[in-house]
XYZ file of C-alpha atoms in Angstrom:
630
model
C 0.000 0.000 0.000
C 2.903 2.262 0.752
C 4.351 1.159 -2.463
C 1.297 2.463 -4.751
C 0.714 5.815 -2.695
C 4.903 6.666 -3.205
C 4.622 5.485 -7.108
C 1.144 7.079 -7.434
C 2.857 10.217 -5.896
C 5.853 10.268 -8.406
C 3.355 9.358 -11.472
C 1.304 12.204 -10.652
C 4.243 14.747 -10.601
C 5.724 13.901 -13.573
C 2.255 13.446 -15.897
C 1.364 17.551 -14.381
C 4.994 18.611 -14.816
C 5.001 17.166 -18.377
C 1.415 18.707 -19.402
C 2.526 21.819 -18.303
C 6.049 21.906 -19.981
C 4.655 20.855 -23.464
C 1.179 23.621 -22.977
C 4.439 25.924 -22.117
C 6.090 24.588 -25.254
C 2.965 25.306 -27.496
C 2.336 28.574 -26.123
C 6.326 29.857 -26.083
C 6.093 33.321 -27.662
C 3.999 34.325 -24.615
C 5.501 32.269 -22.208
C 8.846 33.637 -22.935
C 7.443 37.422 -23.386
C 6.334 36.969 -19.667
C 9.873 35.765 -18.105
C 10.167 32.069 -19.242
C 8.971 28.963 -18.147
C 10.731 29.308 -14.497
C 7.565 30.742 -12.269
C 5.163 28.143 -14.182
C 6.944 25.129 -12.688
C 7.475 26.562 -9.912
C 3.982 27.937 -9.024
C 3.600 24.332 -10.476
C 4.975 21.988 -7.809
C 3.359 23.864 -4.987
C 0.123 23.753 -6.939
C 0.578 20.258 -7.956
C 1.503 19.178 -4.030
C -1.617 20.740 -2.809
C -3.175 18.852 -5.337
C -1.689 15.023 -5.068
C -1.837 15.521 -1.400
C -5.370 15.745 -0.910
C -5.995 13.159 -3.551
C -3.475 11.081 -1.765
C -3.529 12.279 2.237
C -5.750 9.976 3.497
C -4.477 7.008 2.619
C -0.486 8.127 3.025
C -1.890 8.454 6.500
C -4.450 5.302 7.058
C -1.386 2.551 5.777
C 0.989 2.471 8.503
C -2.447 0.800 10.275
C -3.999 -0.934 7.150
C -1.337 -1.673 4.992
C -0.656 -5.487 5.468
C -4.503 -5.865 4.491
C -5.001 -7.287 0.825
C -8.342 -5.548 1.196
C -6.923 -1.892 2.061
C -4.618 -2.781 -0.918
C -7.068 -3.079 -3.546
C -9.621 -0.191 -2.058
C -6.385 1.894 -2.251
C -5.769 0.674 -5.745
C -9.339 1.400 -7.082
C -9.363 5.106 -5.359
C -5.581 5.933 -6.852
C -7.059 5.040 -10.191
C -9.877 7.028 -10.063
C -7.885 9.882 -9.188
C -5.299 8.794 -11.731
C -8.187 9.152 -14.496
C -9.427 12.525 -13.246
C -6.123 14.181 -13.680
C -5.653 12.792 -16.732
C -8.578 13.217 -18.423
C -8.637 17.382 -17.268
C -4.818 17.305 -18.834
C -5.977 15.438 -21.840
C -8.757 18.143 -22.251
C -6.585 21.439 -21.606
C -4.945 22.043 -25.238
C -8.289 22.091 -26.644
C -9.816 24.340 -23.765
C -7.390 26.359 -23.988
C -7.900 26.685 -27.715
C -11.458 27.603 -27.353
C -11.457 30.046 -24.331
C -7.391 31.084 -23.436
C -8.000 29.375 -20.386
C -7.626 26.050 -18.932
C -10.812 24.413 -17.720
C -12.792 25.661 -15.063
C -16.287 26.323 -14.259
C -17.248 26.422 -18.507
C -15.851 22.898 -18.057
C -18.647 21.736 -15.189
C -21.348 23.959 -16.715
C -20.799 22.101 -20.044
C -21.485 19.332 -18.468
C -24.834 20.322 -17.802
C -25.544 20.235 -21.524
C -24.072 17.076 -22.781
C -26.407 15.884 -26.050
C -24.934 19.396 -27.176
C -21.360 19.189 -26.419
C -20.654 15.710 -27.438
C -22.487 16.416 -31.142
C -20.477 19.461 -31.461
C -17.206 17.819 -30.341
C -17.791 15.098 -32.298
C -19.281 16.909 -35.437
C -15.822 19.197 -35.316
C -13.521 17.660 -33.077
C -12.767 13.649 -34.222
C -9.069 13.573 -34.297
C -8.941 15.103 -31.002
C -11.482 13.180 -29.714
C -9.687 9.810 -30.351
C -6.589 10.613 -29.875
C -7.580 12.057 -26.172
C -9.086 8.345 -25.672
C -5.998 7.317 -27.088
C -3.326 9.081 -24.512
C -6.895 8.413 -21.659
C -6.496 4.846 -22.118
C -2.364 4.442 -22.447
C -2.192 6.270 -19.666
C -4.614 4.074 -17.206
C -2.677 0.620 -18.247
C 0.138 2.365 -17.477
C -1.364 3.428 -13.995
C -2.353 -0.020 -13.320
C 0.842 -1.365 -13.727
C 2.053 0.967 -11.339
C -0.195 1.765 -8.967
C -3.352 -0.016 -9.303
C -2.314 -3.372 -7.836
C 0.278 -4.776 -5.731
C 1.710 -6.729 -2.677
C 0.163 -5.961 0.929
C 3.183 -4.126 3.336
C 5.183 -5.900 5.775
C 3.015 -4.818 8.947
C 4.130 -1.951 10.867
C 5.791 -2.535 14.557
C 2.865 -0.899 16.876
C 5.085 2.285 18.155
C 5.838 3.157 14.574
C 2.337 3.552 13.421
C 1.516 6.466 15.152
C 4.807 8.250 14.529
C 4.411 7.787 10.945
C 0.927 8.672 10.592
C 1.799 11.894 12.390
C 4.825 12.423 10.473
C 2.739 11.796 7.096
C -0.452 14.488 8.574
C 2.214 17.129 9.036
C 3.979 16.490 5.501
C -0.170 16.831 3.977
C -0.810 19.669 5.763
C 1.603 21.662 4.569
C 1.672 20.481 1.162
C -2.416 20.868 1.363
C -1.675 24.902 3.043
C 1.080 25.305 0.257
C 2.932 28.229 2.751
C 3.975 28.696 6.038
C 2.632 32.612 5.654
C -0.620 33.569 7.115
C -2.970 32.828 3.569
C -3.625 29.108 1.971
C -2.446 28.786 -0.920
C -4.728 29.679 -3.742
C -4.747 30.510 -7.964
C -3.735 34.134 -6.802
C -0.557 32.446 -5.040
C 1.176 31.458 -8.264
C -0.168 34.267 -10.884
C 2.675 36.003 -11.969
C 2.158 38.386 -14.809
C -0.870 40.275 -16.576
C -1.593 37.600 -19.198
C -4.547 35.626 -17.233
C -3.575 32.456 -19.814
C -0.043 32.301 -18.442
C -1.645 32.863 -15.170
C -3.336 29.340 -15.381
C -0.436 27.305 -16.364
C 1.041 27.024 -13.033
C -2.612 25.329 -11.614
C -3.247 21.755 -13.349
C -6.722 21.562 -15.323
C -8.206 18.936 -11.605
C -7.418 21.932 -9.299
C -8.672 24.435 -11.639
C -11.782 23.076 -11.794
C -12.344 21.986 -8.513
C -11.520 25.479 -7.042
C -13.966 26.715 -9.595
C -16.586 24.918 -8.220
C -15.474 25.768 -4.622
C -15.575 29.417 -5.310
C -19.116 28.976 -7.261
C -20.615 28.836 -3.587
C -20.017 32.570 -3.440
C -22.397 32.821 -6.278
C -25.619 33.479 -4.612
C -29.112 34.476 -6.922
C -30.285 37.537 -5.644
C -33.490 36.526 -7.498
C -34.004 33.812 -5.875
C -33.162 35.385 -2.776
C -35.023 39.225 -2.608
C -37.134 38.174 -6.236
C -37.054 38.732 -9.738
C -38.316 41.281 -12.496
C -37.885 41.276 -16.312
C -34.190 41.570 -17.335
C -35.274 44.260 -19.677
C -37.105 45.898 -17.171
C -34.078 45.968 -14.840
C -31.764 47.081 -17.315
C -34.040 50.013 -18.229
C -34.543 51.377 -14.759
C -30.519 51.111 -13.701
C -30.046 52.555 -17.323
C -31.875 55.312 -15.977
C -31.198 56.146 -12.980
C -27.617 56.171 -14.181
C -28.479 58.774 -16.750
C -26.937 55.753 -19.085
C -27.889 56.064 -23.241
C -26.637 53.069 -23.771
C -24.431 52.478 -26.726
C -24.685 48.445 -27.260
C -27.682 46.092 -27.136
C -24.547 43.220 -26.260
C -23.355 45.032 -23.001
C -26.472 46.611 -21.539
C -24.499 49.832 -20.117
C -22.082 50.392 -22.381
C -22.468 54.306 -23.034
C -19.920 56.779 -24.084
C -18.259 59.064 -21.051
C -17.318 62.436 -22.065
C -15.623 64.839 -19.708
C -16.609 68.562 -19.237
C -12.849 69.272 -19.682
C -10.263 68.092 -22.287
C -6.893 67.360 -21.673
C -3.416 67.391 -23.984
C -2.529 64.598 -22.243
C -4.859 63.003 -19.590
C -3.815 63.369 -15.569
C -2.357 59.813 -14.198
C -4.542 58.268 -11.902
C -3.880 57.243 -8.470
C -6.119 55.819 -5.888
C -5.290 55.377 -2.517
C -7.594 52.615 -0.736
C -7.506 52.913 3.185
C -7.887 50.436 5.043
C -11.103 50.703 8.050
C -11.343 54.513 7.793
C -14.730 55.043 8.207
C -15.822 58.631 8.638
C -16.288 58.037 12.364
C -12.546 58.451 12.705
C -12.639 61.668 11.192
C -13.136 65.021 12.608
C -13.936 67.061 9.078
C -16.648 64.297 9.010
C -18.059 64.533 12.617
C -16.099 61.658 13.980
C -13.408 61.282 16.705
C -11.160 63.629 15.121
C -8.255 61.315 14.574
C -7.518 62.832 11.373
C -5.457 66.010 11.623
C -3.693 65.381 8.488
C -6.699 64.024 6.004
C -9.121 67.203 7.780
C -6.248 69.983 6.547
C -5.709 67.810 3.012
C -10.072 67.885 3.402
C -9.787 71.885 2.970
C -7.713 71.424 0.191
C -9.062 69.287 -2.855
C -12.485 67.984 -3.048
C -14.144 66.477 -0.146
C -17.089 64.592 -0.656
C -18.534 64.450 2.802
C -21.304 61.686 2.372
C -20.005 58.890 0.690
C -20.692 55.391 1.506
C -19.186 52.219 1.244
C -20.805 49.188 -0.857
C -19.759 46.814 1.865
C -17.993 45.581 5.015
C -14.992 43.768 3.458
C -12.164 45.332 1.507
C -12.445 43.420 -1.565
C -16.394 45.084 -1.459
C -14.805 48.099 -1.360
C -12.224 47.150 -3.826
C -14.914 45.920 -6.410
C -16.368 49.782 -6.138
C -13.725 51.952 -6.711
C -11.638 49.681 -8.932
C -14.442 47.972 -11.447
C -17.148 50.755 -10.566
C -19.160 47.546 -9.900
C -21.939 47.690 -7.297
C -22.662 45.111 -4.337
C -25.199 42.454 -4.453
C -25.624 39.065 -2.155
C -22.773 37.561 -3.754
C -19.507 37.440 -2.879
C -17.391 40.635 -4.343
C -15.939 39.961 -7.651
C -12.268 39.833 -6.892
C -13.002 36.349 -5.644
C -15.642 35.221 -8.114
C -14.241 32.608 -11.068
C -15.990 34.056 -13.894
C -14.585 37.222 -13.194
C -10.714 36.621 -13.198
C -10.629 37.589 -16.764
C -12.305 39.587 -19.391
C -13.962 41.636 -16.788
C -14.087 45.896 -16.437
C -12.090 47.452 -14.479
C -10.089 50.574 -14.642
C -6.874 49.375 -15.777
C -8.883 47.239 -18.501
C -10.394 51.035 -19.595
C -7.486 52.873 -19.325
C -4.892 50.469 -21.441
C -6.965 51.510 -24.486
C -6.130 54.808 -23.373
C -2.138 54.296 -23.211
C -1.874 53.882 -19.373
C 0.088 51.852 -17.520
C -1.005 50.181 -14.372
C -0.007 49.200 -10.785
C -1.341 48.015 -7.887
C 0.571 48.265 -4.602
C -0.386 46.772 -1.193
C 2.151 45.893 2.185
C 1.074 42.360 2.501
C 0.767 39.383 0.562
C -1.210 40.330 -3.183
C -2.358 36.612 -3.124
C -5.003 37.097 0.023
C -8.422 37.832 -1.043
C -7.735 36.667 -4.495
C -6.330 39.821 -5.525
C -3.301 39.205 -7.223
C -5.461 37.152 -10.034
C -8.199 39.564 -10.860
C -5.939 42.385 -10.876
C -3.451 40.804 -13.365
C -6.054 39.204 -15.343
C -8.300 42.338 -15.243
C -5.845 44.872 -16.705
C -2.771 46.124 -14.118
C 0.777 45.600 -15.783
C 3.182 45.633 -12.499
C 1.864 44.207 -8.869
C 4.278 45.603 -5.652
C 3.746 43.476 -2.689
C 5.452 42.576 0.545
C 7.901 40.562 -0.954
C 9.118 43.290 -3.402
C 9.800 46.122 -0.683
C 13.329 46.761 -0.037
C 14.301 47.070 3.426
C 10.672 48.317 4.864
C 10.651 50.692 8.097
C 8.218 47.976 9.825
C 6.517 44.630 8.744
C 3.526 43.748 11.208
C 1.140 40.957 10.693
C -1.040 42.314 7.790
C 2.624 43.241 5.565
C 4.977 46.244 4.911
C 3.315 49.695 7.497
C 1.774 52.220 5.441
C 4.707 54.220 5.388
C 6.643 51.903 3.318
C 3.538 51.516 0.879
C 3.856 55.229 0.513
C 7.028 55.368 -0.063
C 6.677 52.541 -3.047
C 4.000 54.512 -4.796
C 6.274 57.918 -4.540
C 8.836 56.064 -6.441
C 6.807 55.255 -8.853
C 5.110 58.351 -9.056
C 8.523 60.127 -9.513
C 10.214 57.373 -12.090
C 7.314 57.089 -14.639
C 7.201 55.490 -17.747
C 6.782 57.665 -21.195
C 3.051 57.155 -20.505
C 0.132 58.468 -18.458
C -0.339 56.047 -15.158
C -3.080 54.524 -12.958
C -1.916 53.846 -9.556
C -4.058 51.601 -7.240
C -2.687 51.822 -3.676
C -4.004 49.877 -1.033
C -2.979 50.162 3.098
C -2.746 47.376 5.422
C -1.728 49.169 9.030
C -5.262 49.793 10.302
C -6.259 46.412 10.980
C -6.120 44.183 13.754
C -3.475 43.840 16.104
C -3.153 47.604 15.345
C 0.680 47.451 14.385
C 2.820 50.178 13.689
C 6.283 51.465 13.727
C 6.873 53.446 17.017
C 7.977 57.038 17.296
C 5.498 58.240 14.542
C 2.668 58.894 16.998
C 2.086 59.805 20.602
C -0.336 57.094 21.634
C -2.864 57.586 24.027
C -3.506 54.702 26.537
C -2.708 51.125 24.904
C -0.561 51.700 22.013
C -2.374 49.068 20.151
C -5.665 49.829 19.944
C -7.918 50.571 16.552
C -7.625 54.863 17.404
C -4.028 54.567 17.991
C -3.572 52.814 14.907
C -5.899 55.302 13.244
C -3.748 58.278 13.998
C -0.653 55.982 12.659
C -2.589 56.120 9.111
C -3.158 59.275 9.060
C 0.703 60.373 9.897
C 1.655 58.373 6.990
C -1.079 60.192 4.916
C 0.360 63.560 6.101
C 3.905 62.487 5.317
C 3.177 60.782 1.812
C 1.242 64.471 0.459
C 3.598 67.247 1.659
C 6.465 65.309 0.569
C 4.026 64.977 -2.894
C 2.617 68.558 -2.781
C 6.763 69.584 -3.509
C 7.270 66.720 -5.895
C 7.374 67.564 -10.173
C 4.396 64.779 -10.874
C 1.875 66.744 -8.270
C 0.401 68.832 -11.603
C -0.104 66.014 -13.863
C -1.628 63.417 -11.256
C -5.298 62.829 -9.592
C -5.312 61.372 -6.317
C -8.430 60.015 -4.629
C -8.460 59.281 -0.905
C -10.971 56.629 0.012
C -11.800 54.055 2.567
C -13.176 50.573 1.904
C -14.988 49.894 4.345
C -15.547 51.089 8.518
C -14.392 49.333 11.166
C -16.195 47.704 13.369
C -19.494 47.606 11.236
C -22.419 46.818 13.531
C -26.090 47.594 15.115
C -29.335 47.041 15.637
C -31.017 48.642 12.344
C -31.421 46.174 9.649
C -28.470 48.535 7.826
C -26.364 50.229 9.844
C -25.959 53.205 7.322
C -23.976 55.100 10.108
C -21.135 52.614 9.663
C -20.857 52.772 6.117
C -20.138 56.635 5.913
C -16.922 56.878 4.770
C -13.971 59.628 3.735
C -13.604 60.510 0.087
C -10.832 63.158 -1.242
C -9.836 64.153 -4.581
C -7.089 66.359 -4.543
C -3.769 67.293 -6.553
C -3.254 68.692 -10.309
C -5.387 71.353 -10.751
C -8.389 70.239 -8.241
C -9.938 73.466 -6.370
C -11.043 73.126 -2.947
C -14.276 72.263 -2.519
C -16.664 70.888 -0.260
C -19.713 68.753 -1.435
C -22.375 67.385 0.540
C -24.159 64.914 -2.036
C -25.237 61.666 -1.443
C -22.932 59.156 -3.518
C -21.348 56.222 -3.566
C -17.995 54.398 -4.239
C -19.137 53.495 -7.438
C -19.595 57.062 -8.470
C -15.797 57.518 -8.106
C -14.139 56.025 -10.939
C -16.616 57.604 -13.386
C -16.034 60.767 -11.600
C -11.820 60.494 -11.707
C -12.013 58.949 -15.490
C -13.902 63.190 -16.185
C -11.391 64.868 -14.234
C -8.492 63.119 -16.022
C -9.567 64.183 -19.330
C -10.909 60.511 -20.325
C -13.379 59.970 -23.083
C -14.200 56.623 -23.396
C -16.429 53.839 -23.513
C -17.504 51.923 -20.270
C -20.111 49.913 -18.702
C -20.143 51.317 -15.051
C -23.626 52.901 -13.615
C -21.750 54.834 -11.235
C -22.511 58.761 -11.587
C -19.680 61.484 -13.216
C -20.297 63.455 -10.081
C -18.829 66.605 -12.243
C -22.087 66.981 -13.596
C -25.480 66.598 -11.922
C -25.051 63.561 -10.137
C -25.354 61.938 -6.312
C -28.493 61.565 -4.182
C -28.071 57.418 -4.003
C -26.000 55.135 -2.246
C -26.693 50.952 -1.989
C -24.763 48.421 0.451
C -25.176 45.212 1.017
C -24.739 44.256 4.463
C -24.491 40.759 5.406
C -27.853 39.135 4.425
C -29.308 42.637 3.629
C -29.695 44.976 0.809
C -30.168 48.442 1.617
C -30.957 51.398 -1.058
C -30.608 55.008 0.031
C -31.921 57.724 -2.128
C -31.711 60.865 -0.667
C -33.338 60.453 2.678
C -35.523 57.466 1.937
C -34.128 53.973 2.815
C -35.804 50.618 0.766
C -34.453 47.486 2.645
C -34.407 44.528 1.155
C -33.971 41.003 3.120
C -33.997 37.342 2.027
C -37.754 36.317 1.106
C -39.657 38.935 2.634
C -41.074 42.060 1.389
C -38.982 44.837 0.968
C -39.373 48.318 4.100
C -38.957 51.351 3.768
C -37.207 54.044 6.109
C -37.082 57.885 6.599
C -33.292 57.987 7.565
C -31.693 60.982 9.428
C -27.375 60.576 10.182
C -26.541 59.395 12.245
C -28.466 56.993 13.585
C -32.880 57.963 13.406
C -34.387 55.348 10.996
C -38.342 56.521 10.809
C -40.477 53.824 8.810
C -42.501 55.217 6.436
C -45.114 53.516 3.318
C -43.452 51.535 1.358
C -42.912 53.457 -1.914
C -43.382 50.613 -5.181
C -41.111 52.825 -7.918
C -38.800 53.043 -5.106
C -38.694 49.210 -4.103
C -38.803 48.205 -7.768
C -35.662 50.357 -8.597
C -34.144 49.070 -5.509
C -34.708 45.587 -6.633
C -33.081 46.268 -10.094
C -30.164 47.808 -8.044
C -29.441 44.730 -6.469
C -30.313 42.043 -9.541
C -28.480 44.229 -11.749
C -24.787 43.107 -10.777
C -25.992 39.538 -10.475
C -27.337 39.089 -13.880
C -24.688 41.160 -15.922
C -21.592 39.129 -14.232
C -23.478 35.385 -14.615
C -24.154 36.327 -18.619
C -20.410 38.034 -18.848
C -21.831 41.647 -19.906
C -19.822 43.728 -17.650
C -16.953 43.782 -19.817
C -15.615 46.447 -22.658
C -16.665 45.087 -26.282
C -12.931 43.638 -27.347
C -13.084 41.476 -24.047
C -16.786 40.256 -24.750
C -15.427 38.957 -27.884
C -13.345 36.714 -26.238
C -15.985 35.152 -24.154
C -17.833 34.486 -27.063
């Protein structure tokens, strides 16, 4: 038994090594345009361990007590060989996935399967050759696993004080191989993406894991039809359409409408947004909160500070989703982690490469947690800066590199650019629990660790990162927006705790005039709203409002189970399968309930459908991507 599981192991390795070295082969020119075939193997093995170890784990550790047993030898035999078949037969399929969609398999794969009178006609109808000769290499390959794993002799047995040492020593060897990293994050796709071709990106995983973490992840996928009810698609459309003051400009991608700015520019501002982590606006003083904010209140005075802006969500890849992909909340989980969105979906960077940008994300920790790292490479950015590429940071906590060093990256970059306009995504990790910082920035009151110390910690570094930027040559030709992603600490007894989703919002630098605005918006209404001040004309699917023009008086959030809607002062609530309420809401905490309003609750209900529908039928996307899921 120990025999198979050791050859079974070996087998394994080699068949996913070789698959990936000759899809490497095939697809060179890019392979070798993105650093060579180094980081696929690589990412590879530690893919490819997680992998064989949970197909093999249980019985590694079950045959230092079973293994003399002819009986455990042939169960073992018949559940290596099922395995054995699996891998091969997602290998065997890959070159011709791959063909069809620049991807290996994933969730298409199982969804497929759902339909198989159609796919088998058209595979066999177009496909023969391939057909037979993946039965071909399918059935070679299972004699050969047969011979070497699928049968043999039962173990000597195992002396009684061995057994548990072994099956101890074999748990921690799966475990680790299972966790992929001794850092604080599993290991996931995002762990081994390496560049911004989402193809390459793939190569690494083998076609098994692939799909099975696309199935895993298409838990997250939650029907907000089935969950708050439906309407007509067209009906939805139309009333999102509208409220979005959207003409739309293609009958394939529902929102698609052409953005032009107020103002053209010779040569459009870079872009930079700076995400904070946890600063809602009850940390800040301009804002009514605890005044923890010297340095973001005297910026405040200073660009444009939009003092009622609220946050889609609770989590930072929520906010993330918002200000990145101008993509609203709904009862799924945010996009950064969902599988059909890892590629060919909008985002900023995906807009503004037609435009001749260049894009970057930086963040202090690890790029991999939360699934960044893959929609951000396969949505668009160019260059990712994480933990690992900081040189010599003042102070690495739990969370990554302190916001200091992060703003210190992104004023290198600002001050080296390339001969092209840039879009700069920035995202902080300090204010986060344990509440670590480097000492001697602050004076701390009371318990130097606490959420307020590390508050005032954030917004020293802010303070630091703009006058040194203020004096700098790129502070004319760059937009900054300061945003949080989320509060801290989000919580209550109202159905939507709207208090806790008030958040800061600051554009400032290039030619911004001070200005203070007291609208109603939302973080979706800020990359629409930076794309105008830029200079940008372009073509984009987000329903956010340009908040240069008439725009503002609506915010949505989803909070945990709930939906909530706010237009103007009237809040529609929407919770799982029961009618929607309605609320008279005064800040920061008076929620009056009022009629129920039915144009209100239906264009609440479209609200929240709206993101569902357009990512499960792949129409948030720019037209030259929707090609490519076609």
């Amino acid at each position: 038994m120990r025999q198979q599981i050791l050859i079974f192991i070996v087998a394994s390795f080699a068949l996913l090594t070789l698959s990936r070295c000759l899809l490497a082969a095939w697809q060179w020119s890019r392979v070798r345009q993105a650093g060579g075939l180094a980081p696929i193997i690589k990412g590879g093995l530690r893919i490819d361990a997680n992998q064989i170890a949970m197909l093999a784990g249980i019985p590694a550790m079950l045959s230092p007590w079973l293994g003399h047993y002819p009986l455990a030898v042939t169960i073992t035999g018949v559940w290596l060989l099922a395995a054995w078949f699996l891998l091969i037969l997602l290998e065997v399929s890959t070159p011709q996935f791959i063909y069809e969609y620049d991807t290996r398999p994933n969730r298409l794969y199982i969804e497929y399967l759902e339909h198989p009178q159609e796919v088998f006609g058209m595979l066999w109808k177009g496909y023969k050759a391939v057909i037979f000769g993946g039965l071909a290499a399918l059935a070679g390959l299972m004699w050969l696993g047969y011979m070497w794993f699928g049968q043999g002799p039962a173990d000597a047995p195992m002396n009684g004080w061995l057994r548990p040492v072994a099956t101890i020593a074999a748990a921690a060897i799966i475990f680790l191989a299972i966790r992929g990293t001794l850092s604080h994050r599993p290991i996931n796709p995002s762990s081994v993406a390496y560049c911004g071709d989402s193809m390459l990106n793939t190569l690494p995983l083998n076609s098994l894991y692939s799909v099975l973490y696309a199935v895993y992840s298409m838990k997250n996928e939650r029907s907000a039809a089935d969950v708050y009810g439906n309407m007509p698609a067209d009906e939805m459309l139309a009333i999102v359409n509208s409220c979005a003051g959207i003409t739309a400009s293609s009958s394939d991608i529902p929102s698609l409408h052409l953005q032009t700015p107020a103002r053209t520019r010779e040569r459009p501002l870079n872009i930079v947004m700076i995400v904070e982590e946890s600063l809602g606006a009850q940390f800040v003083g301009n804002l009514g909160g605890a005044s923890l904010t010297p340095c973001l209140d005297a910026l405040a005075a200073q660009g444009w500070n939009l003092t009622r802006a609220y946050a889609t969500g609770t989590r930072s890849v929520r906010g993330l989703e918002a200000v990145v992909a101008g993509f609203p909340p709904t009862i799924s989980d945010a996009a950064l982690r969902l599988s059909g969105a890892q590629s060919n979906f909008f985002t900023m960077a995906q807009l503004l490469k037609q435009q001749g940008y260049r894009s970057s994300f930086i963040y202090g920790g690890e790029a991999h947690f939360d699934n960044m790292k893959s929609f951000f490479l396969g949505n668009g950015f160019d260059e990712l800066h994480e933990r690992a590429s900081f040189i010599d940071p003042a102070f690495v906590g739990t969370w990554g590199a302190s916001d200091e060093d992060m703003f210190k990256k992104l004023d290198e970059l600002l001050a080296n650019p390339p001969d092209q306009p840039t879009f700069t995504l920035a995202f902080s990790v300090t204010n986060h629990t344990p509440w670590e910082y480097p000492s001697g920035r602050i004076t701390p009151e009371g318990d130097p660790a606490t959420n307020e110390n590390s508050v005032r910690y954030a917004d020293w570094a802010i303070g630091q990162f703009f006058e040194k930027a203020k004096q700098s040559s790129y502070w004319e030709n760059t937009l900054f927006l300061v945003v949080a992603d989320h509060d801290a600490r989000v919580g209550g007894a109202s159905l939507i705790p709207l208090r806790h989703f008030h958040i800061p919002a600051l554009i400032l630098g290039a030619d911004v005039q001070p200005r203070r605005d007291d609208r109603l918006v939302s973080q979706i209404d800020l990359p629409p709203t930076l794309l105008a001040l830029a200079g940008v004309q372009a073509e984009h699917p987000m329903p956010g409002h340009d908040l240069t023009g008439v725009g503002g008086e609506r915010a949505m959030m989803q909070y945990n189970e709930n939906y909530g809607y706010l237009r103007n002062d009237q809040l529609v609530v929407q919770e799982p399968h029961r009618e929607p309420t309605q609320y008279r809401y005064e800040a920061p905490a008076s929620y009056t309930p009022v009629a129920l309003d039915p144009l209100l609750a239906k264009e609440a209900l479209a609200h929240v459908l709206w993101p569902d529908w357009v990512y499960k039928n792949q129409r948030y996307t720019l037209p030259h991507l929707r090609m490519r899921n076609q």
